[in-house]
Coordinates of C-alpha atoms in Angstrom, one line a residue:
X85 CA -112.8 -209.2 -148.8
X86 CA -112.2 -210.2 -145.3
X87 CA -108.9 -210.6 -145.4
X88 CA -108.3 -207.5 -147.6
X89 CA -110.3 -205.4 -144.1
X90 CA -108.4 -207.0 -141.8
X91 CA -105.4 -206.2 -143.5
X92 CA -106.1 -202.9 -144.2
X93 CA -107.1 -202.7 -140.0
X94 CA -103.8 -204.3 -139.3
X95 CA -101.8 -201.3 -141.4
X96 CA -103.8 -198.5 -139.5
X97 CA -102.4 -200.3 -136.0
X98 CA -98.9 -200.6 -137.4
X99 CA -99.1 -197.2 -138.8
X100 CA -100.2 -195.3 -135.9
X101 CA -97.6 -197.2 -133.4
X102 CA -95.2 -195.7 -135.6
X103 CA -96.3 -192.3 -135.7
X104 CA -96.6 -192.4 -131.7
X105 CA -92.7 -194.1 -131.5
X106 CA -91.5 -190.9 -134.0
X107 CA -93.8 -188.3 -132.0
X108 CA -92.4 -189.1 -128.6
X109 CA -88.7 -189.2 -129.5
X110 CA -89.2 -186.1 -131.3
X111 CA -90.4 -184.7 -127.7
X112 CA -88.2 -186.7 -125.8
X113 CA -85.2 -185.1 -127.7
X114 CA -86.8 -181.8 -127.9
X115 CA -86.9 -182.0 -123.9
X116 CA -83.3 -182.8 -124.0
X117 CA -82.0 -180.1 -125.8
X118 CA -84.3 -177.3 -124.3
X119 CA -82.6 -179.1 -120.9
X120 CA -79.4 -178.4 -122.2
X121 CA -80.0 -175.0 -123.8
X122 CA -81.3 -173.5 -120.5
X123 CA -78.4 -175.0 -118.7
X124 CA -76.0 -173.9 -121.3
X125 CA -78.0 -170.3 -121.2
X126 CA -77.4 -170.3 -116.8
X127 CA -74.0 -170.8 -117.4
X128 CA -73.5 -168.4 -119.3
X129 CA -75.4 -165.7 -117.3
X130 CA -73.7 -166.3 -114.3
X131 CA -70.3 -166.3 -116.0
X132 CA -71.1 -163.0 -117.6
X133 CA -73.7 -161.2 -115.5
X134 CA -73.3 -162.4 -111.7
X135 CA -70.8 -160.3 -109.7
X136 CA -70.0 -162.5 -107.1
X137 CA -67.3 -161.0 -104.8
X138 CA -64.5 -163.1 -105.8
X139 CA -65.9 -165.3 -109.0
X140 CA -63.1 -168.5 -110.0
X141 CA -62.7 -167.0 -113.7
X142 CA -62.4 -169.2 -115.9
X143 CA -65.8 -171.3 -114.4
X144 CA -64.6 -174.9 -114.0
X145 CA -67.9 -177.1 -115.0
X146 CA -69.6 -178.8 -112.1
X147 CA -68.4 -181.6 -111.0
X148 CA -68.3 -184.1 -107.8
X149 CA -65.4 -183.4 -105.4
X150 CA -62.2 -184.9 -106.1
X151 CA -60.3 -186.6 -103.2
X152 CA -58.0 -183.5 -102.8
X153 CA -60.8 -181.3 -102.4
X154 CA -62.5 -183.3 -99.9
X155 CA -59.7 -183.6 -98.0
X156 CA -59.2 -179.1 -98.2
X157 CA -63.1 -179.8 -97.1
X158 CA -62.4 -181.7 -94.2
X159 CA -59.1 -180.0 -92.7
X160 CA -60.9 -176.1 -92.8
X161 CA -64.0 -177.3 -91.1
X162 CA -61.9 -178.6 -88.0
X163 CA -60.2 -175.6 -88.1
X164 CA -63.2 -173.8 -88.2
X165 CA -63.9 -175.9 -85.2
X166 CA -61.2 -175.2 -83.2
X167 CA -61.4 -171.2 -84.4
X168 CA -65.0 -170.1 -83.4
X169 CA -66.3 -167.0 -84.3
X170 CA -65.6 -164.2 -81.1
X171 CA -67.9 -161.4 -81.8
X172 CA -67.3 -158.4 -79.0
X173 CA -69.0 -154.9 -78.4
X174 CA -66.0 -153.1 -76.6
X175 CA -62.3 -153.7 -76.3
X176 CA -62.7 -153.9 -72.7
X177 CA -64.5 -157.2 -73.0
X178 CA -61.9 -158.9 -74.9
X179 CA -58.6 -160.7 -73.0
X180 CA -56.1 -158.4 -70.9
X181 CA -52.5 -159.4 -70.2
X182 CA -52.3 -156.7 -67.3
X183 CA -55.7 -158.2 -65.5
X184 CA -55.0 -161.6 -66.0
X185 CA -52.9 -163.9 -62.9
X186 CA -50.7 -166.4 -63.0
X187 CA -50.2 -169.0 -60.3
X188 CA -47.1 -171.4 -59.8
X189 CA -48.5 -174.9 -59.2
X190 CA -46.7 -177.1 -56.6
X191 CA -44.1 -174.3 -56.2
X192 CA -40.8 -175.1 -54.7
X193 CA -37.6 -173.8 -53.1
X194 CA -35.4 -175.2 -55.1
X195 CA -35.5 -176.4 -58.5
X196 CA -33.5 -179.2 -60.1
X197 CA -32.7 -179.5 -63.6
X198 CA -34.9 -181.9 -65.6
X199 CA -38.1 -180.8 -63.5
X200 CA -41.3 -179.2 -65.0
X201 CA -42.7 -176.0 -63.9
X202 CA -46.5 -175.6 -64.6
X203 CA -48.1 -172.3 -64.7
X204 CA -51.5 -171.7 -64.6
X205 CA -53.1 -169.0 -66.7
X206 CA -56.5 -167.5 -65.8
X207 CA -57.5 -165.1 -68.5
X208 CA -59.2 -161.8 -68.1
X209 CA -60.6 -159.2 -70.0
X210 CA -60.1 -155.3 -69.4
X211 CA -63.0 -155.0 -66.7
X212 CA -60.9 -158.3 -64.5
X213 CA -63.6 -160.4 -65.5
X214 CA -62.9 -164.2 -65.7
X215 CA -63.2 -164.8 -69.3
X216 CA -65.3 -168.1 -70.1
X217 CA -63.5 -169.0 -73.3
X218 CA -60.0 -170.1 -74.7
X219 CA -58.5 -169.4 -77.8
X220 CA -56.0 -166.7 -77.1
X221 CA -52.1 -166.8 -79.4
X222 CA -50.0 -167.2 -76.6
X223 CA -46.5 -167.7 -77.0
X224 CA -44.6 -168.8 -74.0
X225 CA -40.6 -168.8 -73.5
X226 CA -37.8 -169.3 -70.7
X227 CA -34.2 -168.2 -71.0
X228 CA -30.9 -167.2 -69.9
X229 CA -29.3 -164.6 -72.0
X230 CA -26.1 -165.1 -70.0
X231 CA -26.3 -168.5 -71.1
X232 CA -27.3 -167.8 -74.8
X233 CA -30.4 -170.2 -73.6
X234 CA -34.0 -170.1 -74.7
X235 CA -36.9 -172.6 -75.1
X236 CA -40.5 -172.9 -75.5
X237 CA -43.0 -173.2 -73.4
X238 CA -45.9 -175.5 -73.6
X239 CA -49.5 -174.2 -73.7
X240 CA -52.6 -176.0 -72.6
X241 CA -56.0 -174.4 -73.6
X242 CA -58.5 -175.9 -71.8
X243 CA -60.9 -173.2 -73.7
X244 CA -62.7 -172.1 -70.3
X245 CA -60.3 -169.3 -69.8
X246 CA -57.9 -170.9 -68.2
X247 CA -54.7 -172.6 -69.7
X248 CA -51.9 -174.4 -68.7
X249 CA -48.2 -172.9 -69.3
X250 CA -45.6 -175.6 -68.6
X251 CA -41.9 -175.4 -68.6
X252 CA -38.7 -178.4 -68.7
X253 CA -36.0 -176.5 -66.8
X254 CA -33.6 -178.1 -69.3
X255 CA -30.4 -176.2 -67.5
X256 CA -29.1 -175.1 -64.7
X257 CA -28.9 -171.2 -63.6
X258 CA -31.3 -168.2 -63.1
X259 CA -33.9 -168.4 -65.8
X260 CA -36.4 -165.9 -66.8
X261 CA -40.3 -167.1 -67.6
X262 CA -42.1 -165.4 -70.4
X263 CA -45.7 -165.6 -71.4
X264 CA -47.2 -163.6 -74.3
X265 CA -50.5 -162.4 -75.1
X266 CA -50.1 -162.0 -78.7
X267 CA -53.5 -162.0 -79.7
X268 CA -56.4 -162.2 -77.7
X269 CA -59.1 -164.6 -79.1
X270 CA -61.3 -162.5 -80.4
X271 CA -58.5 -161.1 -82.6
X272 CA -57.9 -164.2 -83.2
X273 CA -61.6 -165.2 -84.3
X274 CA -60.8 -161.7 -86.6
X275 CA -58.1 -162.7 -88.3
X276 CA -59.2 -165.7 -89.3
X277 CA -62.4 -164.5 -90.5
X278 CA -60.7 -161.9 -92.5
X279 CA -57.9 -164.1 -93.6
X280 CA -60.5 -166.8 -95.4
X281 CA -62.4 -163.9 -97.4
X282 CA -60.4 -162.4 -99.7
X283 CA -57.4 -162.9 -101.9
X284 CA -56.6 -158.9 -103.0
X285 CA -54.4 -158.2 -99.6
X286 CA -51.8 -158.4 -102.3
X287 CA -51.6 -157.4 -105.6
X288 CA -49.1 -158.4 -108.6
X289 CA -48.6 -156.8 -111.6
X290 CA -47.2 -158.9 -114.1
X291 CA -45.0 -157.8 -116.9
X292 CA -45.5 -159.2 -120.5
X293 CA -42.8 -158.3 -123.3
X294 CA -43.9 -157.9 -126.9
X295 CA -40.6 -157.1 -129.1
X296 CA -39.6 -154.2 -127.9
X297 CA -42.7 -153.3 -125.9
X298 CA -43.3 -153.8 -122.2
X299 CA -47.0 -154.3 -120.9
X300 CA -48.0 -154.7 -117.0
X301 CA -50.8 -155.9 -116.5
X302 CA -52.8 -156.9 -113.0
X303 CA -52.5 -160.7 -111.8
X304 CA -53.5 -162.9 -109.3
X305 CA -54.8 -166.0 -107.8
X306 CA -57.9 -164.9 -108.4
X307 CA -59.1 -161.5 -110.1
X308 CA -62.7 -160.1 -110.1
X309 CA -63.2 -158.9 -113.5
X310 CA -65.0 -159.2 -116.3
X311 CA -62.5 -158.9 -118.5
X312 CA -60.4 -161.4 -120.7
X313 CA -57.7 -163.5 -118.9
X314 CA -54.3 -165.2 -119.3
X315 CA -54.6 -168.6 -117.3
X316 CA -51.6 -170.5 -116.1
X317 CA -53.3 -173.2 -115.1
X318 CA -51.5 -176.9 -113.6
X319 CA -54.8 -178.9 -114.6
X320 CA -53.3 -182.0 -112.7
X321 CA -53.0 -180.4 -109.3
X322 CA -55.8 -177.8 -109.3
X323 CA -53.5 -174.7 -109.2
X324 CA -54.1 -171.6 -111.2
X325 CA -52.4 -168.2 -111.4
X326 CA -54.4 -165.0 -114.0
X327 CA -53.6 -162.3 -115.2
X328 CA -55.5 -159.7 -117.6
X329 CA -54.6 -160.0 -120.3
X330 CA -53.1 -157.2 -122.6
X331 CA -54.5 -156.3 -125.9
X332 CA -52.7 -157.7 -128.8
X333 CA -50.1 -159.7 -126.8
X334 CA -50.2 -163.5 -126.2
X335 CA -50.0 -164.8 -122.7
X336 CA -46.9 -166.8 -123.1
X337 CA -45.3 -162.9 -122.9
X338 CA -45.5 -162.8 -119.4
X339 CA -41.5 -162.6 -118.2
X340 CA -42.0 -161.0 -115.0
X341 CA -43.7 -160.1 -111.6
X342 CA -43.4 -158.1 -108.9
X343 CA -46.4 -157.6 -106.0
X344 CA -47.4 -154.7 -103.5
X345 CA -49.4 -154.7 -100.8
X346 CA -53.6 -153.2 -101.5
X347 CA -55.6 -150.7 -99.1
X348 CA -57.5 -153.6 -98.3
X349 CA -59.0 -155.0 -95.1
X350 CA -61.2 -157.1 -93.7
X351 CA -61.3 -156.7 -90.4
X352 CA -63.8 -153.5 -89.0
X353 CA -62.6 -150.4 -87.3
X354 CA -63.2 -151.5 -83.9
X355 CA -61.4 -155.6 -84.5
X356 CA -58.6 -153.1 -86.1
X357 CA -57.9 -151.6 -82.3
X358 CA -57.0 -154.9 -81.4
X359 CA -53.8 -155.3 -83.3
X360 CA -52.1 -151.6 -82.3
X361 CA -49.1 -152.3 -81.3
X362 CA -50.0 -151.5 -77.3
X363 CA -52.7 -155.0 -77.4
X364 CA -50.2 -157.1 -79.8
X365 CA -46.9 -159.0 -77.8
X366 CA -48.0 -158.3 -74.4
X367 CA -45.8 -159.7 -71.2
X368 CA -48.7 -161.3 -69.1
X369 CA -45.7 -162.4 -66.5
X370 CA -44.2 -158.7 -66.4
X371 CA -43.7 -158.8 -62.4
X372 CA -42.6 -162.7 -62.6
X373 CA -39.5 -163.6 -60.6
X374 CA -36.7 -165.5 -62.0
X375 CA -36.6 -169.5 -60.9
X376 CA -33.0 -170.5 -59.8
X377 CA -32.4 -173.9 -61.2
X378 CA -29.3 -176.1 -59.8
X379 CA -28.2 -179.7 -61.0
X380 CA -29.3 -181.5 -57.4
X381 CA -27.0 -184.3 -57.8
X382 CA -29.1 -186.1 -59.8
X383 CA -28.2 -189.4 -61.7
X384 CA -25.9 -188.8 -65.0
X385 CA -28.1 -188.8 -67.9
X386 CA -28.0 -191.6 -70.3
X387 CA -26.4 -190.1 -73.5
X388 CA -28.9 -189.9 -76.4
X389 CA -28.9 -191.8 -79.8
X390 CA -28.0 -189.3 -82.4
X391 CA -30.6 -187.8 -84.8
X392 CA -32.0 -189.8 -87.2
X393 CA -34.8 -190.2 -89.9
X394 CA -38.3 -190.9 -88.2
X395 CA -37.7 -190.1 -84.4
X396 CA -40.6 -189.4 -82.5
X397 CA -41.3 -185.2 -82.3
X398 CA -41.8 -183.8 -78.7
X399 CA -42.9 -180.4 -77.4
X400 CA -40.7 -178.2 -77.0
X401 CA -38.5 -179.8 -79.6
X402 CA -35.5 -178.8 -77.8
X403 CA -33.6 -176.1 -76.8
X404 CA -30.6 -173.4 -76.9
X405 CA -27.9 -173.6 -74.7
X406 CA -24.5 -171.7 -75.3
X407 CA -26.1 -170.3 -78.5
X408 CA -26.3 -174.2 -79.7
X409 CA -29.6 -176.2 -80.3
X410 CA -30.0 -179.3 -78.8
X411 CA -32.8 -181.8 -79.6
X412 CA -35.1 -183.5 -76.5
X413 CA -35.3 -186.5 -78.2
X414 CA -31.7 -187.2 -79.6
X415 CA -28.2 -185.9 -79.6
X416 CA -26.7 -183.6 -82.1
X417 CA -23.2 -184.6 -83.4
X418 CA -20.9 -182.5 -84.9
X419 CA -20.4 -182.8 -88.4
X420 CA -17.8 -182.3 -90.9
X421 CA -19.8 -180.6 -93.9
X422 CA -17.8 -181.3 -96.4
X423 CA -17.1 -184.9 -96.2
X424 CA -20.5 -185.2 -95.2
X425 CA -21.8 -183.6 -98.3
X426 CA -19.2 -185.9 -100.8
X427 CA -21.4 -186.8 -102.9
X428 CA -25.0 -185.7 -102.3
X429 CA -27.1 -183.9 -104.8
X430 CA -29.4 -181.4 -102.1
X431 CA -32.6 -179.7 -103.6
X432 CA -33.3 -176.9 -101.7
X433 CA -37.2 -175.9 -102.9
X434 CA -39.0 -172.8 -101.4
X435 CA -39.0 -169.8 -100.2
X436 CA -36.0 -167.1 -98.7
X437 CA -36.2 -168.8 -95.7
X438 CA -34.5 -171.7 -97.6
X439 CA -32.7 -170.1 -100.0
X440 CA -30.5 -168.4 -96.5
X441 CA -29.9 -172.5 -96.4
X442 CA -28.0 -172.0 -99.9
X443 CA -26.0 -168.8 -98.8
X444 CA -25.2 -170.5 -95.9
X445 CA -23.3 -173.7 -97.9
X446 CA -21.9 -170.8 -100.4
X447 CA -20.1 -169.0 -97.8
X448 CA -19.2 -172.0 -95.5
X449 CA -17.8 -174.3 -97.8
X450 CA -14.9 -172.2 -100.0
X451 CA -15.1 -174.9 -102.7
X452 CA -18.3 -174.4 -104.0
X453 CA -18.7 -172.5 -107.0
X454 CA -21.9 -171.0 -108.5
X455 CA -23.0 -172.3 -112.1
X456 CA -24.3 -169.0 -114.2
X457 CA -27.9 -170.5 -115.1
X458 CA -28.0 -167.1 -116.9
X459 CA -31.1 -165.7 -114.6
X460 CA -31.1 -162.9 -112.7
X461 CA -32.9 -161.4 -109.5
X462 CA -32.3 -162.5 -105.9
X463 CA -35.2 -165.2 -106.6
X464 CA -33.1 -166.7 -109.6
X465 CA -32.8 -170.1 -110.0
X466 CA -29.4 -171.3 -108.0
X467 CA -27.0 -173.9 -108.2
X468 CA -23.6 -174.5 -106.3
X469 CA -21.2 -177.9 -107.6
X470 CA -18.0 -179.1 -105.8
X471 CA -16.6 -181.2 -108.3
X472 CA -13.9 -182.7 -107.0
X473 CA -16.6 -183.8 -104.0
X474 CA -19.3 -184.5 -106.6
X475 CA -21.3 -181.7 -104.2
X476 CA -24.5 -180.2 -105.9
X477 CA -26.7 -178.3 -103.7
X478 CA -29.5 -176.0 -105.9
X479 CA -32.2 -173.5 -104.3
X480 CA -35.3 -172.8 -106.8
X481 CA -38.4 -170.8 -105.7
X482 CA -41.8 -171.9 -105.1
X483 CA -44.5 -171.1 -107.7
X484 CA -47.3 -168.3 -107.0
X485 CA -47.7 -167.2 -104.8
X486 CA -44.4 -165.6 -104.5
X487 CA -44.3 -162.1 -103.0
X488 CA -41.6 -159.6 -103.4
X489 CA -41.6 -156.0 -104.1
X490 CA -38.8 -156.7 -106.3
X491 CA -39.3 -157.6 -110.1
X492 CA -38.4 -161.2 -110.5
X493 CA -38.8 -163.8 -113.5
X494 CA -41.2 -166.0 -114.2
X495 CA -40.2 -167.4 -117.6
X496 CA -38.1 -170.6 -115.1
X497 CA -41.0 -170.9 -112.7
X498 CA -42.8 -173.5 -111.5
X499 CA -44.6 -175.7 -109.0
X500 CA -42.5 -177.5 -106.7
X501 CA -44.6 -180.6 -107.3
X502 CA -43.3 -181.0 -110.8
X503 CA -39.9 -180.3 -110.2
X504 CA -40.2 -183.0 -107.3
X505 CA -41.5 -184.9 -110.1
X506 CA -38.7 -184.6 -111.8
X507 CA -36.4 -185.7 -109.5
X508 CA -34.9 -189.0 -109.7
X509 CA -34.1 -189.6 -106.4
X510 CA -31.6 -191.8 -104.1
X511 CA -29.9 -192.7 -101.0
X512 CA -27.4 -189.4 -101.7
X513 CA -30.2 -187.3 -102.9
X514 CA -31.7 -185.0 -100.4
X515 CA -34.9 -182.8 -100.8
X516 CA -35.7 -180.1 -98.7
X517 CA -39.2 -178.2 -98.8
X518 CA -40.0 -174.9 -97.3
X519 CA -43.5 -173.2 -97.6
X520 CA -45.7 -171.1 -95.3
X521 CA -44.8 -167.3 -95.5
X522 CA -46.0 -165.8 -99.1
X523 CA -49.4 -168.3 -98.3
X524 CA -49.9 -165.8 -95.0
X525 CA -52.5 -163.1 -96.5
X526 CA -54.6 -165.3 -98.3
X527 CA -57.2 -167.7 -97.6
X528 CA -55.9 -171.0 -96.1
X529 CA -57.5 -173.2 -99.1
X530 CA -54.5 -172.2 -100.8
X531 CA -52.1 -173.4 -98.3
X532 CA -53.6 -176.4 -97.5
X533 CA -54.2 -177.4 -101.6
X534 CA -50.6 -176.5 -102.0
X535 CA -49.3 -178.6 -99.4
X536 CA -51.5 -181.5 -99.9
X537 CA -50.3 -181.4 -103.9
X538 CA -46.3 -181.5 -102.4
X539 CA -47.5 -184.2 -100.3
X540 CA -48.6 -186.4 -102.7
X541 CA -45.6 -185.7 -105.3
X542 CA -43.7 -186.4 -102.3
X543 CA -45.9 -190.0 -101.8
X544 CA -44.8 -190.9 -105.1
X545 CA -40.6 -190.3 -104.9
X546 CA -40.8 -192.0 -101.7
X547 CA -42.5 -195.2 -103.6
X548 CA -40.6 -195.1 -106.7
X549 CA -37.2 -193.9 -104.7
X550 CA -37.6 -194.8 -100.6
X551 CA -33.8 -193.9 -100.0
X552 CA -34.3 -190.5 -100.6
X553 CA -34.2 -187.9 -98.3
X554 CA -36.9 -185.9 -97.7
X555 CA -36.7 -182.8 -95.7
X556 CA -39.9 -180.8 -94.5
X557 CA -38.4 -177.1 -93.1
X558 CA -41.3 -174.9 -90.9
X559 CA -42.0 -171.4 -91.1
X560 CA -40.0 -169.4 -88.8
X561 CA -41.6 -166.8 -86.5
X562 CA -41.5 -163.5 -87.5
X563 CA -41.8 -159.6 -87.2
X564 CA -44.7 -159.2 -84.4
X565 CA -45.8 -156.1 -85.0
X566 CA -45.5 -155.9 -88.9
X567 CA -48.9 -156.1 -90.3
X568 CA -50.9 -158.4 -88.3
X569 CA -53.7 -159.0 -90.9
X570 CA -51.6 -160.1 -93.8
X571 CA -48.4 -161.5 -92.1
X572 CA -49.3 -162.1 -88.6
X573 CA -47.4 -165.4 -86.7
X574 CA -51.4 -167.1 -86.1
X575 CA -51.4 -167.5 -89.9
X576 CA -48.0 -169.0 -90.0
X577 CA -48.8 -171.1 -86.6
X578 CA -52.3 -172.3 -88.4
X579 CA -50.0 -173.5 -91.5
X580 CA -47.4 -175.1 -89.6
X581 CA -49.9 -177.5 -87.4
X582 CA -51.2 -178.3 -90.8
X583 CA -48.6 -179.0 -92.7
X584 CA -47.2 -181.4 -89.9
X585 CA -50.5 -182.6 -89.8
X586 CA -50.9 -183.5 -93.3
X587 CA -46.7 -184.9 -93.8
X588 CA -47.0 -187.1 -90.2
X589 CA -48.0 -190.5 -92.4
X590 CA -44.9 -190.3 -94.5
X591 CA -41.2 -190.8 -93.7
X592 CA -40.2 -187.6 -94.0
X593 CA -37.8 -185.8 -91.2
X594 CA -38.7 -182.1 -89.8
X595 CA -36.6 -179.1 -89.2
X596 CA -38.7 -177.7 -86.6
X597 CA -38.1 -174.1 -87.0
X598 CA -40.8 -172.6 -85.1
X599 CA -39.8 -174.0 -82.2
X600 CA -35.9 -172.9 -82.8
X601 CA -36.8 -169.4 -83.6
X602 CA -39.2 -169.6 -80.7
X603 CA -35.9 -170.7 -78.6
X604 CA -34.0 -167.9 -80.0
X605 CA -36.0 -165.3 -80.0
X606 CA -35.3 -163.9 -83.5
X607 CA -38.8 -162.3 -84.4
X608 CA -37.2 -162.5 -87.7
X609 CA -38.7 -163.9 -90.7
X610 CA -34.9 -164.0 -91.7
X611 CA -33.0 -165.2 -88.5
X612 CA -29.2 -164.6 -88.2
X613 CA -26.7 -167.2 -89.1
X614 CA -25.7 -169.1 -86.1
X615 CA -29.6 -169.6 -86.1
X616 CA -29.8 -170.8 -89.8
X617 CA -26.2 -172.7 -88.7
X618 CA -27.9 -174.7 -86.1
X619 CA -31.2 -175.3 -88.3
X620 CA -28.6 -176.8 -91.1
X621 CA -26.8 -179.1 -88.8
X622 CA -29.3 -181.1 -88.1
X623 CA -30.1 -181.4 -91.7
X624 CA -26.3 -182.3 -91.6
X625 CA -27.4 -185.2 -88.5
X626 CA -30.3 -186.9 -90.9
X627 CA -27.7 -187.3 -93.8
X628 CA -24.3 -188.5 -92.2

């Protein structure tokens, strides 16, 4: 009987150790999914209810930051660093060209070719007040128009208002000194505060074809709407491109594009004053004399190695004499394109600004012939063979964000990181990359993910192929006084320390064509052809 009681005692524990185990998992699990149901329920009202200005449609799920985006991260806070915000209550406060001085330091009677002139700048504002900050675009150039000579000028920003504008009197003659306030800083501080917070500067209106109908329909890097969207999304690299999608047609429709500019803008009536055309591209050194320059007998100078792959980059880069750019840092040879060419298989990736590289070699070498690749547009996919000279050059486009007013294809397109991929690569294969002005009116995240994707497709040719060739082209200046908040030369200069800035650890070569254009003074987002002649032969230098 005692046995049977204890028994019966033992089964009671047992049973109720059980029932507590089932109880608490039951709650444990219950917790769980009321955990995941309100998470699942947040997501869903923000996707569908919270009109954030510019929402990332489709939401990517949270997520720790990949190495990519850390690195995006870390390059826009120190250019947030260097760009401080420069809030003003009058134009008058902000920096004048006409009230500001420039003084000659150490000046001389005579100057001999070789020396350095240094300027110094002491910046103004409207009222002559000394301003107490840096930060202003300056651009500053020397030349000879009857020489057919320019080159840049050095800036120094010691961001106290004063700046240091030095010039290498690189030849002999009467040259003329030019110093340009193209945007004063707080403009400066406006357009990049505008620049980073919006995306709908520019429109584009994609076209999809179903049968015999044609649909346009709004597209963009990123859209605010609630409604239902096409993504073309590269899930590798990050990138996306939407568009709305059209009812009762499938997203692999889309065939075309074409973009326009919106009635939008960031910057406030008053910031607007400050880009007129009168306060954009202003002579600070109007009244400047010209410096007479003379040779002074001075040693011969060694002759320079010629240009190669990996030589060191100097500022200026060089500089245009008889309408002919030669480097600082090596010597130019002349080059016989053809034979030089025998052989090589050139990819020309980017934008116009490359594809001039490809009309160039059309018209300058009589026996290249284009291939029909059956596309059409003036962005079509290009290729040019010499078969008797096993020559293949070939131009293709960037991927969005490609602007043009006219309607181009998009049924070829494609990032230049997978076409990079693609390529085989070899000591007679030559890449060329060119990116920087379609990026202009939209936020530099875009740039910066873009080039950091190129660099790292780039990484990977160079370690499965390290003969190749790679070829990193800059922006060229532009049009000063077109449009300062979408296409303005800060944007481009912004992109093009960046982009060096982010390529300077592989063994890649640059065309630097800022500071050529800067040389020549093309304010031309399309310069003419003895400038895109000059920018080639040096690509011409790196390969023979």
């Amino acid at each position: 009987m005692k046995i049977s009681t204890i028994n019966y005692k033992l089964l009671l524990a047992l049973l109720f150790i059980l029932a507590s185990w089932i109880t608490f998992t039951i709650f444990l699990n219950s917790t769980k999914l009321w955990s995941a149901l309100k998470l699942s329920s947040s997501l869903h009202y923000w996707d569908n209810s919270t009109k954030s200005l510019f929402p990332r449609t489709p939401l990517i799920p949270l997520k720790s930051l990949t190495e990519t985006e850390l690195r995006i991260k870390e390059i826009m806070e120190k250019l947030d660093q260097q760009i401080p915000p420069r809030p003003f209550d009058h134009i008058k406060t902000t920096s004048s060209a006409a009230h500001s001085t420039t003084t000659i330091l150490n000046p001389r009677d005579t100057y001999c070719r070789g020396d350095q002139l240094d300027i110094l700048l002491e910046m103004r504002d409207h009222l002559g007040h000394r301003k107490q900050y840096g930060g202003d675009f300056l651009r500053a150039r020397m030349s000879s128009p009857a020489l057919m000579a320019g080159a840049s000028g050095k800036v120094t920003d010691f961001n106290n208002g004063t700046y240091l504008i030095s010039f290498t009197l690189f030849w002999e003659g009467q040259v003329s000194l030019s110093l340009l306030l193209i945007h004063s800083s707080e403009a400066v501080s406006a357009l990049w505060r505008a620049r980073n917070q919006g995306y709908d500067r520019v429109i584009f209106i994609g076209q999809f074809v179903n049968g015999t109908s044609q649909v346009h329909s709004e597209c963009g890097l990123i859209l605010n709407t609630s409604a239902e969207l096409c993504q073309y999304m590269d899930n590798r690299d990050q990138e996306g491109f939407y568009c709305m999608r059209p009812q009762h047609i499938p997203c692999a429709a889309l065939t075309h594009m074409y973009s326009k500019n919106k009635q939008v803008s960031y910057l406030s009536k008053q910031e607007k004053s400050l880009f007129e055309r009168s306060n954009v591209g202003v002579e600070i050194m109007e009244k400047f004399n010209t410096i007479s320059v003379s040779k002074c007998n001075k040693e011969t100078v060694a002759m320079k190695e010629k240009c190669k792959l990996g030589m060191a980059a100097t500022i200026p880069s060089g500089y245009v004499w008889r309408n002919t750019w030669n480097p600082v840092s090596c010597r130019l040879a002349r080059v016989e394109m053809k034979e030089c060419l025998r052989g090589k298989f050139i990819h020309l990736m980017g934008d116009s600004t490359i594809r001039q590289w490809m009309e160039y070699f059309k018209a300058s070498i009589n026996t290249l012939k284009s291939v029909d690749l059956h596309e059409s547009g003036k962005l079509r996919h290009q290729l040019a063979v010499d078969l008797d000279r096993n020559i293949n050059i070939q131009w293709q486009k960037h991927c969005y964000p490609l602007i043009g007013s006219m309607t181009y294809s998009v049924k070829e397109i494609e990032y230049l990181t997978r076409a990079i991929d693609r390529t085989g690569g070899e000591k007679n294969t030559i890449v060329v990359i060119s990116l920087g002005q379609h990026f202009r009116p939209f936020p530099i995240d875009v740039f910066i993910r873009r080039a950091l994707n190129v660099h790292k497709a780039v990484q990977h040719l160079l370690l499965r192929s390290p003969d190749t060739l790679v070829i990193i082209k800059t922006e060229n200046i532009r049009e000063m006084y077109n449009d300062a908040e979408r296409f303005s030369d800060f944007h481009g200069y912004i992109q093009y320390l960046t982009i060096k800035d982010i390529f300077q650890d592989l063994s890649v070569s640059i065309v630097d064509a800022w500071d050529i254009t800067i040389a020549y003074g093309t304010n031309n987002v399309h310069p003419p052809q003895h400038v895109v002649r000059n920018q080639i032969n040096i690509l011409l230098n790196y390969i023979c």
